[in-house]
Every structure is written in C-alpha cells, then in structure tokens.
Tab-separated table of C-alpha atoms in Angstrom:
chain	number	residue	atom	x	y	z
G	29	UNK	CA	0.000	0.000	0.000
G	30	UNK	CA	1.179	3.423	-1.181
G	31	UNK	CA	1.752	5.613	2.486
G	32	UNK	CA	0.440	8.862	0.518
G	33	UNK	CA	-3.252	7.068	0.265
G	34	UNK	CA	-2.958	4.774	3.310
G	35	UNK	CA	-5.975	5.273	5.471
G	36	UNK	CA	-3.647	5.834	8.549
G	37	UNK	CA	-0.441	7.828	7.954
G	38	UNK	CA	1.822	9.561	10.300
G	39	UNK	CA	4.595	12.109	8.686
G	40	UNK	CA	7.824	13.101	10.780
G	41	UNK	CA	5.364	13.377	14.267
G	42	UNK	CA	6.572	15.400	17.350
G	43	UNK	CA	4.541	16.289	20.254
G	44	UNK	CA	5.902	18.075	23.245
G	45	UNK	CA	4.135	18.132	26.268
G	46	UNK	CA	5.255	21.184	28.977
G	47	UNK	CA	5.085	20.008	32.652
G	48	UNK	CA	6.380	20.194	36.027
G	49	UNK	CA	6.816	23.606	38.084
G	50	UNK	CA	9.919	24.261	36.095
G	51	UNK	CA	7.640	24.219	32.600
G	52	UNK	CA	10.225	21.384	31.482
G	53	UNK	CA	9.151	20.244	27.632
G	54	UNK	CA	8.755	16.531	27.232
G	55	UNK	CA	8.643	14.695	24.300
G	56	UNK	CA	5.665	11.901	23.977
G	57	UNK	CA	5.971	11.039	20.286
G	58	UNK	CA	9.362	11.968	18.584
G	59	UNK	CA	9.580	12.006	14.521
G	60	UNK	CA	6.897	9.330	14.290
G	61	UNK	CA	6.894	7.778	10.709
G	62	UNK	CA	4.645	4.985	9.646
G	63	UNK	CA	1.388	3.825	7.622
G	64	UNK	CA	-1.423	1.341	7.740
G	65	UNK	CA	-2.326	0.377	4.251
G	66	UNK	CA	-6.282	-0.810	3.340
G	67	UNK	CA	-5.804	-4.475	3.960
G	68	UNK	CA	-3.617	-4.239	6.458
G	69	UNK	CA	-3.695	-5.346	10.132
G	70	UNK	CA	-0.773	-3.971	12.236
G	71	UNK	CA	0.175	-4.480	15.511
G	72	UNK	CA	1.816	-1.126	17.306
G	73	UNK	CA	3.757	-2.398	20.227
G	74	UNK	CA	5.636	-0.637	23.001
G	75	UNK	CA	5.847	-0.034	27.119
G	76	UNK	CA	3.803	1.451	29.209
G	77	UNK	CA	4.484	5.307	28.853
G	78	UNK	CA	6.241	4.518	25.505
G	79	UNK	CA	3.415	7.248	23.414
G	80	UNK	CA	1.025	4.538	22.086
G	81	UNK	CA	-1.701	6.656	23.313
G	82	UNK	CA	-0.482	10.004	22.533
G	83	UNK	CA	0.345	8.477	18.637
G	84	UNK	CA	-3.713	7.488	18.666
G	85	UNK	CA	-5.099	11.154	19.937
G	86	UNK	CA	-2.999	12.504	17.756
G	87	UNK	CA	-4.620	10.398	14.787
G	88	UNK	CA	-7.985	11.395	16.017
G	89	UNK	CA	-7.333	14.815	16.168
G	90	UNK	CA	-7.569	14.692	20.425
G	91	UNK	CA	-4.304	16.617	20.279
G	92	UNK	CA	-1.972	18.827	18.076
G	93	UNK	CA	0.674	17.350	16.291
G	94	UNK	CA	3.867	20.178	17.437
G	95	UNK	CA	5.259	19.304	14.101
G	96	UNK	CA	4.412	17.110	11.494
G	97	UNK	CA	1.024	15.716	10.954
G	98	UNK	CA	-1.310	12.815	10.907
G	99	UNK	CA	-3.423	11.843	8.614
G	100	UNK	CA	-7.199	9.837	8.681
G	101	UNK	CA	-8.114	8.649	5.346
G	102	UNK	CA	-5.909	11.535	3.937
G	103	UNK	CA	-7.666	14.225	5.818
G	104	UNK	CA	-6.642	16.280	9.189
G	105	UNK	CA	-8.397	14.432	11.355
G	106	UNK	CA	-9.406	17.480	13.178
G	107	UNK	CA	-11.837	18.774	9.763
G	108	UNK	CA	-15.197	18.183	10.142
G	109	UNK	CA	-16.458	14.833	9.168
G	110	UNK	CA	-12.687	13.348	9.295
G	111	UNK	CA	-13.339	11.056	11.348
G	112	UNK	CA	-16.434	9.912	10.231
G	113	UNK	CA	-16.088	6.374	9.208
G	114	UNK	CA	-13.297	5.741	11.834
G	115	UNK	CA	-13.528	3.474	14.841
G	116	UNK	CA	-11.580	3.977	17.974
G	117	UNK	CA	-11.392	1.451	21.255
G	118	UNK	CA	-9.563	3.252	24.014
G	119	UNK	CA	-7.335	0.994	26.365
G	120	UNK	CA	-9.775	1.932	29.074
G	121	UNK	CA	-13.638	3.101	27.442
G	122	UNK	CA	-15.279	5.546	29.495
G	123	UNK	CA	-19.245	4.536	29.506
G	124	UNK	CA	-22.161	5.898	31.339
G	125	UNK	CA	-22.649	3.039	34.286
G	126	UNK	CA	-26.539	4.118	34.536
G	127	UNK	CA	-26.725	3.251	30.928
G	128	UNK	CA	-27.124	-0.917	29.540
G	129	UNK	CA	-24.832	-2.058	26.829
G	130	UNK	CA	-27.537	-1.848	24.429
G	131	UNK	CA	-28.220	1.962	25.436
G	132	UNK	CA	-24.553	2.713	25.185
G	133	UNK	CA	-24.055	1.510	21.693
G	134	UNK	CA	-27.182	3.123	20.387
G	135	UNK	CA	-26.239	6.077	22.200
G	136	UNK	CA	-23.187	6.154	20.495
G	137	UNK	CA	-24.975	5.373	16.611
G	138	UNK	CA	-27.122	8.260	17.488
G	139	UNK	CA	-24.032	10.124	17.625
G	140	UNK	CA	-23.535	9.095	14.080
G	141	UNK	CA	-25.921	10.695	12.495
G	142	UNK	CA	-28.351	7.269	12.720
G	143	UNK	CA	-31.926	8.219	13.449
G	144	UNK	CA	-33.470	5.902	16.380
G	145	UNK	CA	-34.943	3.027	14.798
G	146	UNK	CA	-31.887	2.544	12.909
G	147	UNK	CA	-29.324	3.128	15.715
G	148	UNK	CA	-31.556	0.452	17.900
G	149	UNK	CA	-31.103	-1.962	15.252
G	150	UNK	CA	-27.249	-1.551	14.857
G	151	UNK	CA	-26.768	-2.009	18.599
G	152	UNK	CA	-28.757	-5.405	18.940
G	153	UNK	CA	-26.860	-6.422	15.738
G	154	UNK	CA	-23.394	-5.594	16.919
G	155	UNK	CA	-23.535	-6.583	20.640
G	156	UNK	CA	-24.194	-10.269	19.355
G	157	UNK	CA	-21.421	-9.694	16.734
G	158	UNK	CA	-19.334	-9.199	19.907
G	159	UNK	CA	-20.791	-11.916	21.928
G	160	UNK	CA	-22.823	-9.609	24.120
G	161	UNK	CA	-26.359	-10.293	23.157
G	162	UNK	CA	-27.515	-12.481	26.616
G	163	UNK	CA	-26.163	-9.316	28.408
G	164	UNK	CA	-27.352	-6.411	26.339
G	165	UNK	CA	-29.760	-5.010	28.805
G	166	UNK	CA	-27.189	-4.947	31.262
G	167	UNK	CA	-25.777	-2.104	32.659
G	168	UNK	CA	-22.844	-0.937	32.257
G	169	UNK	CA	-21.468	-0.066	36.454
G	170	UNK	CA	-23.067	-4.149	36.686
G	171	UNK	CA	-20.107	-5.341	33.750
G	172	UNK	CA	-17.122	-7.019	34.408
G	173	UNK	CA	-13.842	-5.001	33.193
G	174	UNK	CA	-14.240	-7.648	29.496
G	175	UNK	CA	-17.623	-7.399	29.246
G	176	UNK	CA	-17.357	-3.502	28.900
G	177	UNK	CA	-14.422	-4.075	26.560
G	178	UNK	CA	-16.810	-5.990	24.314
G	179	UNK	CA	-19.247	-2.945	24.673
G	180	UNK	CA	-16.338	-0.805	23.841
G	181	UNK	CA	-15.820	-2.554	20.512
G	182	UNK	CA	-19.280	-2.755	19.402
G	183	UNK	CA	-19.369	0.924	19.783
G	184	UNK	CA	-16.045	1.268	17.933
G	185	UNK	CA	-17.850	-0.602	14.962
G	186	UNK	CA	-20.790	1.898	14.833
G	187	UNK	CA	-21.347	2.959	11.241
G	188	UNK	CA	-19.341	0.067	9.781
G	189	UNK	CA	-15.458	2.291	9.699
G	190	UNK	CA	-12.934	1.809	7.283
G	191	UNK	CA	-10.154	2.533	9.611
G	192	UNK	CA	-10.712	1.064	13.138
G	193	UNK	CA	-7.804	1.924	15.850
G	194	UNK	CA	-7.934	-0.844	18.949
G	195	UNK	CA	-6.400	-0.470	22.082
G	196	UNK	CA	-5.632	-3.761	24.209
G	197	UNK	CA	-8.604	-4.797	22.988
G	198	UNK	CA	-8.346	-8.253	24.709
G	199	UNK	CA	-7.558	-6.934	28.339
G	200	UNK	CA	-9.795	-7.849	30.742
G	201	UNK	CA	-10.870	-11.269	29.466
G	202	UNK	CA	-10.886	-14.688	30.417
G	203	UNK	CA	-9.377	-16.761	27.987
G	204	UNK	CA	-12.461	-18.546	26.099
G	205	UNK	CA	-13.618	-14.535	26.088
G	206	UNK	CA	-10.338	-14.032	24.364
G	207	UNK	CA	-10.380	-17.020	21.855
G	208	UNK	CA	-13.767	-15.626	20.922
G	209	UNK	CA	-12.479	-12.178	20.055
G	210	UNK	CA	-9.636	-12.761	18.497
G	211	UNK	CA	-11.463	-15.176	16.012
G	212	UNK	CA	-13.786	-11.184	15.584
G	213	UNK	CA	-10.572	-9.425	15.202
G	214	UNK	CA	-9.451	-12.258	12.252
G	215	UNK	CA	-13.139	-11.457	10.581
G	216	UNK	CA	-12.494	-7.519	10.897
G	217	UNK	CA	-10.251	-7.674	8.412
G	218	UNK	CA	-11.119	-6.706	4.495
G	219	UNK	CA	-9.754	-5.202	1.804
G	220	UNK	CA	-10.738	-1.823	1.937
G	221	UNK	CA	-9.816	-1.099	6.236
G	222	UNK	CA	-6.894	-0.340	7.808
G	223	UNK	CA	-6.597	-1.868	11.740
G	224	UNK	CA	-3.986	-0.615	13.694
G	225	UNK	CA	-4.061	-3.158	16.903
G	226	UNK	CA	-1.618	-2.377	20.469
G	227	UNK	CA	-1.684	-5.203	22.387
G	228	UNK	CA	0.737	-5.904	25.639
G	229	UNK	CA	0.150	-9.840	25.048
G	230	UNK	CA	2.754	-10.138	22.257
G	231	UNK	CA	1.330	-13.544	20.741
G	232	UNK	CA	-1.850	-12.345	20.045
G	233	UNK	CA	-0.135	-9.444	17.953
G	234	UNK	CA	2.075	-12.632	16.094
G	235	UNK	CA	-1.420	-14.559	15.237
G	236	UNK	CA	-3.694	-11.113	14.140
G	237	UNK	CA	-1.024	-8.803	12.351
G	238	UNK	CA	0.437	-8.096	9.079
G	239	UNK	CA	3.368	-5.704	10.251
G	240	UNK	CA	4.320	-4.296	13.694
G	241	UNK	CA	5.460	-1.156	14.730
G	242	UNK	CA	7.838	-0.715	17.848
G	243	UNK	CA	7.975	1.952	19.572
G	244	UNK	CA	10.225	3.396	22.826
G	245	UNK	CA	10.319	6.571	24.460
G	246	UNK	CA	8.244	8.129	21.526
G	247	UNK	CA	9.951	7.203	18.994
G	248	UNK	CA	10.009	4.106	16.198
G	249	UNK	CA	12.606	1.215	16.830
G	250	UNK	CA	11.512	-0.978	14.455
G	251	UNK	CA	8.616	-1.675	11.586
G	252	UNK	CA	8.419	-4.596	9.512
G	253	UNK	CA	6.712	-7.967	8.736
G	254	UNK	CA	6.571	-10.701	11.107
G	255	UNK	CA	8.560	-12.596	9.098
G	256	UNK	CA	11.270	-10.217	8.321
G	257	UNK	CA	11.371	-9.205	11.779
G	258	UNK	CA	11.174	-12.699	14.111
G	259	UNK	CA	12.478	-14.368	10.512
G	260	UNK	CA	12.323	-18.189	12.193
G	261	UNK	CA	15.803	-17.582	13.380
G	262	UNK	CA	16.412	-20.040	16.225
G	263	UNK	CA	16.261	-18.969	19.711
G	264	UNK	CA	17.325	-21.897	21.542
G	265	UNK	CA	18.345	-25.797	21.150
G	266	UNK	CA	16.180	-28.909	22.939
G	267	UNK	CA	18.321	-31.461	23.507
G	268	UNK	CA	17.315	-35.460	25.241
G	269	UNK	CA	20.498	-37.557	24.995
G	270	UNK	CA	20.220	-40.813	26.969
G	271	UNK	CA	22.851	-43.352	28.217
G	272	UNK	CA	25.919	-40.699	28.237
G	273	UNK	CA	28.825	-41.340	30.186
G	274	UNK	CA	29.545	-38.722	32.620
G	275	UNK	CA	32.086	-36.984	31.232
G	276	UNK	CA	30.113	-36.833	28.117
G	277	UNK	CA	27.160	-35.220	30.685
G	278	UNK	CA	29.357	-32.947	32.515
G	279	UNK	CA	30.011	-31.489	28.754
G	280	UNK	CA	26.622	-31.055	27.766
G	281	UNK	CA	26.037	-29.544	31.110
G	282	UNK	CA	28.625	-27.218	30.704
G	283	UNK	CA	27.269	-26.105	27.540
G	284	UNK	CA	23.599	-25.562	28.732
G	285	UNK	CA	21.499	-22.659	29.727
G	286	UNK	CA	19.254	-25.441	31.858
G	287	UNK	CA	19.398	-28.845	32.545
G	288	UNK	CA	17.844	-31.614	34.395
G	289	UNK	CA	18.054	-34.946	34.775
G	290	UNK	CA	15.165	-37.801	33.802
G	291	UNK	CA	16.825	-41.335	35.180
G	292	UNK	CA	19.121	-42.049	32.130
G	293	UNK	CA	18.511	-39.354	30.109
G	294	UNK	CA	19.499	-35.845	30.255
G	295	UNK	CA	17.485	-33.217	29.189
G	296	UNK	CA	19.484	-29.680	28.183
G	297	UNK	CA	18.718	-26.361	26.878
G	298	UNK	CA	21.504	-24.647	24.574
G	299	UNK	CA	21.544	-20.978	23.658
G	300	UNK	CA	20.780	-20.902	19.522
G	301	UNK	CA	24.372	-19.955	18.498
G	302	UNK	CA	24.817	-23.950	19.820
G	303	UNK	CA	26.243	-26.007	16.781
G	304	UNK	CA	23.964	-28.704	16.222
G	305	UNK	CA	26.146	-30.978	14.072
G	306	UNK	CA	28.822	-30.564	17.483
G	307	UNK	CA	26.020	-31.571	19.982
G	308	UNK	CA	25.303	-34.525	17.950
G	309	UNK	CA	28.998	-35.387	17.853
G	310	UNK	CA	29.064	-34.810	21.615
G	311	UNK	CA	26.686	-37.437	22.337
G	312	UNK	CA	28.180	-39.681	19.995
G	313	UNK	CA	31.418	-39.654	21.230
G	314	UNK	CA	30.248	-39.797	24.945
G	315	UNK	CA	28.599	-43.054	24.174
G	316	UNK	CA	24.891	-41.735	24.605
G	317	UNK	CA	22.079	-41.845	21.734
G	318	UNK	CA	20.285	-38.491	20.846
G	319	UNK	CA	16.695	-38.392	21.222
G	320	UNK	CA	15.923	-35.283	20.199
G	321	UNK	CA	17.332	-32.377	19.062
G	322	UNK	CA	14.969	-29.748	18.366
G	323	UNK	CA	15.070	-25.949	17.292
G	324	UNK	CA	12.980	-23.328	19.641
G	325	UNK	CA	12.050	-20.375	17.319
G	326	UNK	CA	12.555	-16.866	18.605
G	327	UNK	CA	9.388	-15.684	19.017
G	328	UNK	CA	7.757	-11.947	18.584
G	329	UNK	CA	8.401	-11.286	22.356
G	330	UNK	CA	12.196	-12.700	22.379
G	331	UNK	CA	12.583	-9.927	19.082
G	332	UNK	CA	11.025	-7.269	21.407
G	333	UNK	CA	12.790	-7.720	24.294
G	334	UNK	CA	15.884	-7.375	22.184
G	335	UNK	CA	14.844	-3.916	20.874
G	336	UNK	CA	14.362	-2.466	24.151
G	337	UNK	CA	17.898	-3.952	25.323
G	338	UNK	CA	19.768	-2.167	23.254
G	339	UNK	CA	17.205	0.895	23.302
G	340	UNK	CA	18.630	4.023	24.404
C-alpha cells in the first residue's frame, strides 16, 4: 500500500508536552513515521508510557501534532467529518454506568448521524457480533472489566469504519472470552480497512497482524513484517540424549542454559548460536544416543525484548 493514500499515515510526528513547576518540555511522540495500508492489520507495540496513546489522539485529532502531521483517510483528522467512518477502542472506554450495553451503543450510533430506529437496530446487531447479546440489557457499572471491553468494541464498529484503531482490545478477558475475540478481530479484516491493533500480550499481535510497529520513548525502533522481523531464526536448542557417560554429561552440562536430569537421560537447553552438528557429535562420542534435538524459534516477544535492550 502506497503511504500517501494509506488510510492511517503519520509524517515526521513530534509532540511536546510542557510540565512540572519548572515548565520542562517533554517529548511523547518523537519524529513518528509509519502507515497502515487498506488491507492491512498492524500491531503497534511498546511499554507502558512509551506514546502509544499520545500516537492514537494525535490520529484522532484529540491533540496537536507540534510538528508534522497525521493523517485519517488523507484528511486532518481534526476537519469536520474526518473522522467519520473511523472506529476507535480506548485501552480503558469511558461509559455511562446508569446506561445498559444496548443503550450505550445506540447512544453512540445516534451520535452518528443514525436516526433511532436505525441506531436500535445496529446495537442489537453488533452486541451479538461481539458476543454480548444475553447481556445487552445490562448495565454498564453491573459489567465485568471484558464485558465492557466488548461494549467498547461494538461501539467502535458503529457505522461500519474503514479505519478502526484498537487499544488492548483483549484486556480484561478470560481466555475462552479471548479465543472468541480474536477469532472477531481475524473477521475484521477486508480489503478496503486499515486496523492498527496495540496489544501488551505479544502472541496475540504474532497470530492477528500483518506488520508491527515498535515503539520506545516516543519514537520508532523498528517496523516490519513478522517474518522479516522474528524471521524463524532459532532462539534456543532442545536437547534429550540418553545413556551418556559422565564426562560426556558434565560437557553437555557445561554447555547448557538449563538442565535436568530424567533417570538415564538428560534433558538440556543450549543458547541458539549452539552447533547442532557438534552436539550430535558430543553425544556420539560420549557413548549416549540423541533423542531429540529440536530448534525453539525466537518468538515476537524474544525480538522485542531485544529492541528495548539495546534501546537508548
């Protein structure tokens, strides 16, 4: 996808926050570059206080860029109408407790332009999308924290948006809760939207995204497929060798990050720069039979706690 018609583009982003009795600036987002082409779900992954959530007010026109700009569908997405067929989940969705989910997401297609009849109809039909139909007339200070996240999302859908920005969108659930919307998140995907997804549990972001984005004290470490990023490269060596003599153990042992011992076998973990045509030689020679010998893949979360290592 082209950046200069990708439904979510950020050029050269800066925005500095002044704080503190001593007015000191601080930057939140630093020279943030990236896109999200139609098509395209990417993950946009970073710590706590990294400026995940500035980056998303500033692509909903909550805040002023300082420099640079961000664009909605190729618009400033503080005109009028910018944001129109956008969809936003916030981390943490601030509801009216006295209202049921039902209320809430009609409430919020009213605020669409929908007239009433219509914007009743759109909630029922997207609080079972989300799995929320049994608890619809519910409210909302009576949820648990993942059944307002599901309430969050239907809202985000309102209007059917071509561009839908989603915030941990799986906190707060149980794990059948998350199975269930993660199989959604799969279904939200079609050729003419553009998902941007942040997520803190780092395998859901390897099974729903396209590309990731890292970021780090406001600005980009990395961006790239999955597969150029994580690449298969191996992280680590499983190794079950049985019958060695004990030399031959205390070598393998030697060479291990972890090891343990099963009766006659030994079972060892080597780091992935382990050769694997030596370990087999090892075993050989110390008069033991290799059982296995298999390659642990680095994963997405072993790549991004490399980044921030060597962050400055």
């Amino acid at each position: 996808m082209n950046g200069d018609t990708a439904p979510i583009r950020f050029d050269a982003v800066t925005k500095r926050y002044v704080r503190g009795i001593g007015r000191k600036p601080f930057l939140a987002v630093d020279g943030v570059a990236f896109s999200v082409g139609r098509g395209e779900v990417v993950g946009y992954l970073g710590r706590n206080g990294a400026g995940k959530t500035t980056t998303f007010k500033l692509l909903f026109g909550l805040v002023s860029p300082t420099s640079g700009r961000a664009l909605l569908a190729g618009r400033d997405p503080r005109e009028r109408g910018a944001r129109r067929k956008a969809g936003f989940l916030p981390e943490n969705p601030t509801m009216y407790d006295h209202l049921t989910g039902r209320e809430s997401v009609a409430f919020a297609a009213r605020l669409q332009g929908l007239g009433r009849a219509e914007a009743a109809s759109s909630a029922s039909a997207l609080l079972e999308r989300v799995g929320m139909r049994d608890a619809a007339d519910v409210a909302i200070r009576e949820m648990s924290k993942g059944m307002r996240q599901r309430v969050g999302l239907a809202q985000a859908l309102v209007g059917d948006p071509d561009v839908l920005v989603l915030d941990e969108p799986l906190e707060g659930l149980d794990p059948l809760g998350r199975r269930d919307l993660k199989g959604l998140i799969r279904d939200l995907r079609r050729p003419d939207r553009a998902v941007l997804l942040s997520s803190h549990i780092l395998s859901d972001v390897e099974a729903l995204c396209d590309r990731v984005v890292v970021i780090e004290k406001g600005r980009i470490l990395a961006e790239g497929s999955l597969e150029s990023l994580v690449g298969g490269r191996v992280a680590a060596y499983e190794v079950t060798a049985r019958g060695l003599r004990p030399e031959a153990a205390a070598a393998l042992r030697a060479r291990a990050r972890a090891a343990r011992d099963e009766g006659d076998r030994l079972h060892a973990t080597l780091d992935g720069g382990a050769d694997p045509d030596e370990v087999a030689r090892l075993v050989r020679d110390g008069g033991g039979r290799l059982e296995a010998l298999v390659p642990v893949r680095e994963s997405l979360e072993d790549v991004f706690a490399s980044l921030l290592g060597k962050a400055p």
